[in-house]
XYZ file of C-alpha atoms in Angstrom:
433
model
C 0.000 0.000 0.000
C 1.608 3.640 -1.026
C 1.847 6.161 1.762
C -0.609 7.983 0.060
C -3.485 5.065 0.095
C -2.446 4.602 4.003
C -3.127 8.715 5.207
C -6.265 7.933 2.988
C -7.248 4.978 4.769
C -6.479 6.875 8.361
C -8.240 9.715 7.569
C -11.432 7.700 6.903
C -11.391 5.745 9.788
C -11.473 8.899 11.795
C -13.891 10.889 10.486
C -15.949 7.421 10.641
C -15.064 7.612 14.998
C -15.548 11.566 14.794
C -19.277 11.018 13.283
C -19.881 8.593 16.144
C -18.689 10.061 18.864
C -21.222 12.839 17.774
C -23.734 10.671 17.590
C -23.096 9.767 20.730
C -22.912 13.065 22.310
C -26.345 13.506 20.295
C -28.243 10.460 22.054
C -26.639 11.263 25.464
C -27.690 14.965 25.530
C -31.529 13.564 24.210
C -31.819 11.586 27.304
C -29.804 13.811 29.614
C -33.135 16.256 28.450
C -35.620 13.461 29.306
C -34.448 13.075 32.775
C -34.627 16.982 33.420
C -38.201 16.732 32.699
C -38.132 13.706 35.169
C -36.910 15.279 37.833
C -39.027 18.094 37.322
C -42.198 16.718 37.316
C -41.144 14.540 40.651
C -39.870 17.902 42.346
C -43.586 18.955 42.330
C -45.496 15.816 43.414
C -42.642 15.342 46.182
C -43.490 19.285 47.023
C -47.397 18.606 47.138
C -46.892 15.804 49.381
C -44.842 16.983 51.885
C -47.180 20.019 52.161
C -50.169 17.481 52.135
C -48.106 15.325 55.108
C -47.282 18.756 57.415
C -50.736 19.760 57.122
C -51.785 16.642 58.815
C -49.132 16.270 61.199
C -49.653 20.226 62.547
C -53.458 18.444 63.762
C -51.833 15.588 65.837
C -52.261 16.356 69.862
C -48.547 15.402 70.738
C -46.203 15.504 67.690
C -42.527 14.181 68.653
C -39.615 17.598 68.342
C -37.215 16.407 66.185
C -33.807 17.693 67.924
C -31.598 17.989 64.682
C -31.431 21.777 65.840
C -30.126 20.432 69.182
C -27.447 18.316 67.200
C -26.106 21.538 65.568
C -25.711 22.883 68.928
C -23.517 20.077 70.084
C -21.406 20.115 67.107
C -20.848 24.063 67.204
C -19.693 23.338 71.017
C -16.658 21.252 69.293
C -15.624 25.140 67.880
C -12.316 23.835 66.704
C -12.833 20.629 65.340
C -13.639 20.320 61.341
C -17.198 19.642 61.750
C -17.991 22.260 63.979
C -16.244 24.633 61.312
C -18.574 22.698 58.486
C -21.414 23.018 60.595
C -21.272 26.915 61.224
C -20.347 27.100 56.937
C -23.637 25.544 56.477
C -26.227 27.555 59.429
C -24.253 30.708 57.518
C -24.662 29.831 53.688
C -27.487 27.026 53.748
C -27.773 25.103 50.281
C -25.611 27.528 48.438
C -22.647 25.587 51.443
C -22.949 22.739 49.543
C -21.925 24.325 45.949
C -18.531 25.092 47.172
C -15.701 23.386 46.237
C -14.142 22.215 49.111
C -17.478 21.209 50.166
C -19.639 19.982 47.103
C -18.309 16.198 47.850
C -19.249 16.593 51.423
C -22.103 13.969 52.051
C -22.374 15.584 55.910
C -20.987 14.498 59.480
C -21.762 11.310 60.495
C -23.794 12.490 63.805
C -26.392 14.145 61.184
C -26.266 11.452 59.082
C -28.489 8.835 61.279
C -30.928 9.213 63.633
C -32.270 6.608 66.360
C -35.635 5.897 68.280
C -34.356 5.445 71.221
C -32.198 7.730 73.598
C -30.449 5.473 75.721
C -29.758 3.456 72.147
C -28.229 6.765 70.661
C -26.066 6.991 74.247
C -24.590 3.417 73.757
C -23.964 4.094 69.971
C -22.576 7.362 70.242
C -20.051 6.434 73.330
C -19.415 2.723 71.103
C -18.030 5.358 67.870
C -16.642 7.772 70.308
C -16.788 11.608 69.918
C -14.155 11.195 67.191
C -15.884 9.540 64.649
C -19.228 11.192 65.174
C -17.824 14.154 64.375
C -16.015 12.819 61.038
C -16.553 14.270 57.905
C -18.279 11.902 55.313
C -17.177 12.335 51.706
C -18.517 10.173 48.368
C -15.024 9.620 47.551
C -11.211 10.471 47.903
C -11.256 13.486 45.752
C -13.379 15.151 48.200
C -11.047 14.257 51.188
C -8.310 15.702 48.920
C -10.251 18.917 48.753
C -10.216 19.172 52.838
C -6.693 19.988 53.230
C -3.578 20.814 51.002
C 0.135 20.885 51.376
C 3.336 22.483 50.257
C 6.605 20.865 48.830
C 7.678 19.935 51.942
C 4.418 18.116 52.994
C 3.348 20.623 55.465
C -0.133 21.683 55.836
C -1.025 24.462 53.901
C -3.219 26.484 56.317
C -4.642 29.349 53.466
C -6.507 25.947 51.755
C -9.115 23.396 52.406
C -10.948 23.672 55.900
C -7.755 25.344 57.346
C -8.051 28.521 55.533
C -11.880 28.455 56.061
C -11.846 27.952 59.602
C -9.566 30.861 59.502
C -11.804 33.120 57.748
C -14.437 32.678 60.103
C -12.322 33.245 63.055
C -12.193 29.132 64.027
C -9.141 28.540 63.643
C -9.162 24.227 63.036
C -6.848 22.594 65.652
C -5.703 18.926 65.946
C -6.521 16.047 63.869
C -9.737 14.919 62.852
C -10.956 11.814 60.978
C -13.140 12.094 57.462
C -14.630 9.317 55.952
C -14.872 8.533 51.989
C -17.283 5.865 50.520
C -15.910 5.106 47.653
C -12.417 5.127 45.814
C -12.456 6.732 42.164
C -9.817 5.616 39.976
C -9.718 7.017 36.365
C -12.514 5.762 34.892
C -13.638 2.702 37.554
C -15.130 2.951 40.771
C -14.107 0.736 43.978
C -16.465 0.693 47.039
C -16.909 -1.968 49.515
C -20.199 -2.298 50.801
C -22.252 -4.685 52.039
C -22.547 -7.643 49.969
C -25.642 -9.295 50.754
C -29.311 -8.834 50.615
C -31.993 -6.482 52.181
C -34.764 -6.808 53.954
C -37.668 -7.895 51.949
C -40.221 -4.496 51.449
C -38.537 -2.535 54.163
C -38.434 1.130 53.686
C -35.637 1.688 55.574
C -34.025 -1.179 53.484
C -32.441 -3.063 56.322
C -29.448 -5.938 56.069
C -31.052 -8.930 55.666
C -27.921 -10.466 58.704
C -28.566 -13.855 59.513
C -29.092 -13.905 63.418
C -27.038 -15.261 65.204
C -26.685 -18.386 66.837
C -25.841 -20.703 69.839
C -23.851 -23.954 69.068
C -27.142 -25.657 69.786
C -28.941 -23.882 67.181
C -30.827 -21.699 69.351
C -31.023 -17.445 68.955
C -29.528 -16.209 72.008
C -31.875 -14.884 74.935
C -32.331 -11.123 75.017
C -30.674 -10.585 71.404
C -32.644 -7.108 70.017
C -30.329 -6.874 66.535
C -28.086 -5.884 64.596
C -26.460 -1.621 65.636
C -26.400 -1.417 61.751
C -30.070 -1.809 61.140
C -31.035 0.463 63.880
C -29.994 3.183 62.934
C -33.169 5.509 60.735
C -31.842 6.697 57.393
C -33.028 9.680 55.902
C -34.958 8.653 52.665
C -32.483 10.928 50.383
C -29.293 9.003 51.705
C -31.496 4.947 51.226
C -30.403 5.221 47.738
C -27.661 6.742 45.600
C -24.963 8.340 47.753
C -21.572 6.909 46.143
C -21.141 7.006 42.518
C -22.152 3.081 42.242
C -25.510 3.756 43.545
C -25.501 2.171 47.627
C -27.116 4.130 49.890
C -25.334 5.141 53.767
C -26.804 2.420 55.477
C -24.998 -0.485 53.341
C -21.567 1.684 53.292
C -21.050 4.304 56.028
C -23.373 2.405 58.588
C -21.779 -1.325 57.767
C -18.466 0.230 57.695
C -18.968 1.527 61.515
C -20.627 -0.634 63.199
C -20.387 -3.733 61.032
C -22.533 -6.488 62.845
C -22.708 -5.567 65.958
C -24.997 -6.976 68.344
C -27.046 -5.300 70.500
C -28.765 -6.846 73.777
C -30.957 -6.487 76.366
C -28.832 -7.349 79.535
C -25.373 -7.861 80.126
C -25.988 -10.952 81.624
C -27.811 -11.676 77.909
C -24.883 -10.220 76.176
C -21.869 -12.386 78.039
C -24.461 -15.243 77.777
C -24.415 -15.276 73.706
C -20.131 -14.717 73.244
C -19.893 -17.744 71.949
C -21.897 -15.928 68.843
C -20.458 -12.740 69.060
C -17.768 -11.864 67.149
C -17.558 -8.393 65.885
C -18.642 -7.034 69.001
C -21.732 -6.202 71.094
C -23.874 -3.887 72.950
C -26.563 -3.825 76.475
C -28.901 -1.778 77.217
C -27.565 -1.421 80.686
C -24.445 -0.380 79.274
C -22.409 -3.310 78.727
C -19.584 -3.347 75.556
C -17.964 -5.919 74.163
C -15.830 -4.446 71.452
C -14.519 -7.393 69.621
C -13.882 -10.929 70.366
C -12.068 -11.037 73.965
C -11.796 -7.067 74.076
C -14.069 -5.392 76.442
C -14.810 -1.834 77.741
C -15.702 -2.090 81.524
C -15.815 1.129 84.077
C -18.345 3.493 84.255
C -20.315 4.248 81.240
C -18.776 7.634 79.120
C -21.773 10.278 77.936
C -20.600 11.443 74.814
C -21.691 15.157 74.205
C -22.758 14.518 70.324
C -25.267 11.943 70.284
C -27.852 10.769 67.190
C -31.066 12.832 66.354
C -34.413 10.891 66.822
C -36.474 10.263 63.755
C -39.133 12.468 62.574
C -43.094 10.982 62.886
C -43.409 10.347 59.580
C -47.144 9.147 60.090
C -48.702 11.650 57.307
C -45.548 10.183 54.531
C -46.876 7.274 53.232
C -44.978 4.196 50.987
C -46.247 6.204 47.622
C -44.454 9.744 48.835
C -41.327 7.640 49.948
C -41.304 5.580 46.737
C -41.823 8.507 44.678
C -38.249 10.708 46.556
C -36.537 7.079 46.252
C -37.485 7.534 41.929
C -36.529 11.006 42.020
C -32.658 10.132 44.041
C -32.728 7.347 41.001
C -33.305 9.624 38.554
C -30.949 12.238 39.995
C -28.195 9.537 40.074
C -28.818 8.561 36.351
C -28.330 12.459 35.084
C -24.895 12.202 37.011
C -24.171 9.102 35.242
C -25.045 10.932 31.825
C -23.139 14.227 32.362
C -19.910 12.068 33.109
C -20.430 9.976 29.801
C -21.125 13.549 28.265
C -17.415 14.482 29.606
C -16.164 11.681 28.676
C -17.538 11.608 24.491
C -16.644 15.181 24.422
C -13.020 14.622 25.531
C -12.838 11.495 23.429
C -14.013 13.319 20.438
C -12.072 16.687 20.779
C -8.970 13.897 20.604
C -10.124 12.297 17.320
C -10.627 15.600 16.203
C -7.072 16.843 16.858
C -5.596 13.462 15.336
C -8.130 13.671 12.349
C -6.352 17.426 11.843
C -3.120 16.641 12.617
C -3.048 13.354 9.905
C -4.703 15.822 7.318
C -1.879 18.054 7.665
C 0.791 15.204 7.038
C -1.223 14.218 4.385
C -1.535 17.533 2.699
C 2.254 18.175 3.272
C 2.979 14.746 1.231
C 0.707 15.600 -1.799
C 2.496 19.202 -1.821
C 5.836 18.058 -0.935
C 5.196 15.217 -4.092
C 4.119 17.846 -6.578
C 6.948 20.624 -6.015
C 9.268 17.478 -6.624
C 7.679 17.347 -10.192
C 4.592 17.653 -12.279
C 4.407 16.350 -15.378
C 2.116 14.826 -18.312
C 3.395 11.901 -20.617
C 2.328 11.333 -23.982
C 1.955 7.284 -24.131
C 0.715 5.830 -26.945
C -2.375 8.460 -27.039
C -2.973 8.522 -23.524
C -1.961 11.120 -20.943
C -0.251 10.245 -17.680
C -0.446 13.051 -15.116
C 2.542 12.270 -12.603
C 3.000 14.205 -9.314
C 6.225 13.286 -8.116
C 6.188 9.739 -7.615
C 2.387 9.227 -7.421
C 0.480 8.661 -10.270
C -2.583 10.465 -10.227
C -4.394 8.994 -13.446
C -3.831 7.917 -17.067
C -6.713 9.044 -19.622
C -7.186 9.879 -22.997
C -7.636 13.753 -23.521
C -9.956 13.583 -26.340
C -12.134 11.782 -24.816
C -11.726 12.812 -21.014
C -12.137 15.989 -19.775
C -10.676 17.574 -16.716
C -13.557 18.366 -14.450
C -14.471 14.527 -15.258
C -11.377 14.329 -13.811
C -11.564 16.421 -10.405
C -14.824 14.280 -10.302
C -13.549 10.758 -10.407
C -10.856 11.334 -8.282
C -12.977 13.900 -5.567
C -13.580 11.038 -3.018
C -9.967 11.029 -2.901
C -10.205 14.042 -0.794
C -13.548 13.819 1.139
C -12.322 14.999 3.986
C -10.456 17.528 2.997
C -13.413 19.514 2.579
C -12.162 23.283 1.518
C -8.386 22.081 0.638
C -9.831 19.973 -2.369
C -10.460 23.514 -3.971
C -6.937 24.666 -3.670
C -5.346 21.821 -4.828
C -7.707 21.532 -7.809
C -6.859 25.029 -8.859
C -3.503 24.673 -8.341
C -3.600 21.447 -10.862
C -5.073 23.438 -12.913
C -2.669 26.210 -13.234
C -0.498 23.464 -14.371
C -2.078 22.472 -16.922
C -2.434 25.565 -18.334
């Protein structure tokens, strides 16, 4: 195959991947449109049902407080930790807090991001995680933990970035460690979580572990066993579905990750009863702790100052309004899907585009470079050869041929050339003149 016939072939093939990568950006942006309209249209039936479910719960006799307001406080008591920084960013700013950069990964801190029935139950769970990890920042992946904090050539923190320089601006200066949390790992192009691997609980709204329960060498459930930390904890219907970028929820990744399967009990007595089926640690209700397999805490019991929220009533939401915010976090979820394949056709097609460009160059340098070596026509036994260089453009017989028969036959040589075809036509024919 000549050089010539191989920039041909090239060039093809690329304008073939440059018309599909369109195509593709065509058929992504089409359905990127039909889940706007989605999402729309679910914004207002979730809006007329929460306004139908407050009416009715503003005519109940005794509606529970919910205390998130009270778990604020707690946080903002921790003034120099990272989440009570976070926490003061968002009573400040509101929803326009989470449109930052150094925040927009930022799923929340992990006290917010639960709530439990019962108080002695968020006691025990918030003493079990410690004050440390309640107050951890919770991020969808690493490349929001990267966006916390920065540092200079010598690996020093740089204190005008990330939550340094923001605690800074707001007077709270951030001092010591403190521990943040990311669901997911992003690499390139593929996603690596590790959440739970099992199943769920079988049309539960809260979509509970299905954990087997556990049990005594003689096949019994032990006495007094309530179950599993992980499934008592109430997850906001927004975080049930759709938090990392592979579509798990908090409960099967943030939740499993912290407490695992840990037991909870009613007694102690209960609790030391059942070891022999404990072995990623347990919990009493009169305060025992068994932390792992022969580890546990004894003394008096520790009352952390940042404890769970209790749940909302949620008597006047019913399974259609639930089912209808878990379609809209679905949908949600699919347009992020769809604007990262959009990114990722544009980028691959802005590259075909610059190698489609750069190979028409060459190829337009060798036809030049071919002719200004020499351009002539033979006379062969009546027939005309025209000869640029070393490629042979065409033999044909001039009296019966004409030229623009000519640029004709040979145009699909150059359909891609699009505008350069015209120059080098006219510049063939200036020869021949």
């Amino acid at each position: 195959m000549r050089h010539s016939q191989k920039l041909e072939e090239e060039l093809r093939t690329l304008g073939m991947k440059i018309k599909q990568h369109e195509n593709n950006l065509n058929h992504l942006n089409t359905e990127k449109s039909k889940l706007d309209d989605s999402i729309l249209h679910l914004q207002v039936t979730v809006g007329k049902s929460e306004s139908s479910s407050k009416a009715t719960i503003g005519d109940m006799e005794n509606p529970l407080p919910t205390n998130d307001e009270e778990v604020n406080k707690q946080i903002l008591h921790n003034e120099k930790s990272a989440a009570g920084i976070l926490c003061q960013l968002k009573i400040r700013h509101g929803a326009k807090a989470s449109d930052l950069t150094l925040t927009k990964d930022v799923v929340g801190i992990v006290a917010t991001l639960g709530k439990v029935e019962n108080d002695n139950l968020s006691r025990l769970f918030s003493e079990y995680l410690g004050v440390e990890t309640m107050l951890a920042i919770v991020c969808r992946t690493y490349e929001g933990v990267k966006a916390l904090e920065s540092y200079d050539k010598e690996g020093c923190i740089n204190k005008n970035y990330g939550l340094h320089g923001l605690g800074a601006s707001i007077g709270r200066a951030l001092d010591g460690r403190f521990l943040v949390i990311f669901l997911c790992l992003c690499l390139s192009l593929v996603v690596v979580d590790k959440p739970y691997a099992g199943n769920y609980v079988v049309n539960d709204a809260q979509r509970k572990l299905d954990i087997l329960n556990p049990r005594l060498p003689n096949g019994d459930c032990p006495a007094g066993f309530l179950g599993f930390a992980v499934n008592m904890i109430h997850v906001d219907n927004s975080n049930l579905f759709c938090v990392t970028p592979s579509g798990y929820g908090l409960r099967e990744t943030l939740f499993y990750n912290l407490f695992s399967r840990l037991q909870v009990y009613k007694t102690r007595a209960e609790m030391i009863q059942a070891l022999p089926c404990i072995s990623e640690g347990a919990l009493s209700l009169d305060g025992g702790m068994v932390r792992s397999c022969g580890v546990y805490s004894l003394g008096n019991r520790e009352d952390v100052d940042v404890r769970f929220a209790r749940p909302e009533r949620s008597t006047g939401l019913d399974s259609h309004h639930i089912e209808i915010e878990r379609e809209l976090k679905d949908v949600k979820w699919k347009k992020e899907k769809i604007l990262e394949e959009l990114k990722r056709e544009q980028l691959l097609l802005d590259m075909t585009r610059f190698n489609f460009n750069k190979k028409k160059t060459d190829y337009l340098k060798y036809l030049a470079q071919s002719s200004s070596d020499a351009t002539q026509v033979i006379n062969l036994s009546g027939k005309w050869i025209l000869n640029l260089g070393d490629l042979v453009i065409c033999c044909f017989d001039p009296m019966q041929v004409s030229l623009s028969y000519f640029y004709q036959h040979f145009r699909n040589l150059f359909y891609y050339l699009k505008s350069d075809w015209v120059n080098l036509s006219r510049s063939i024919s200036g020869r021949e003149k």
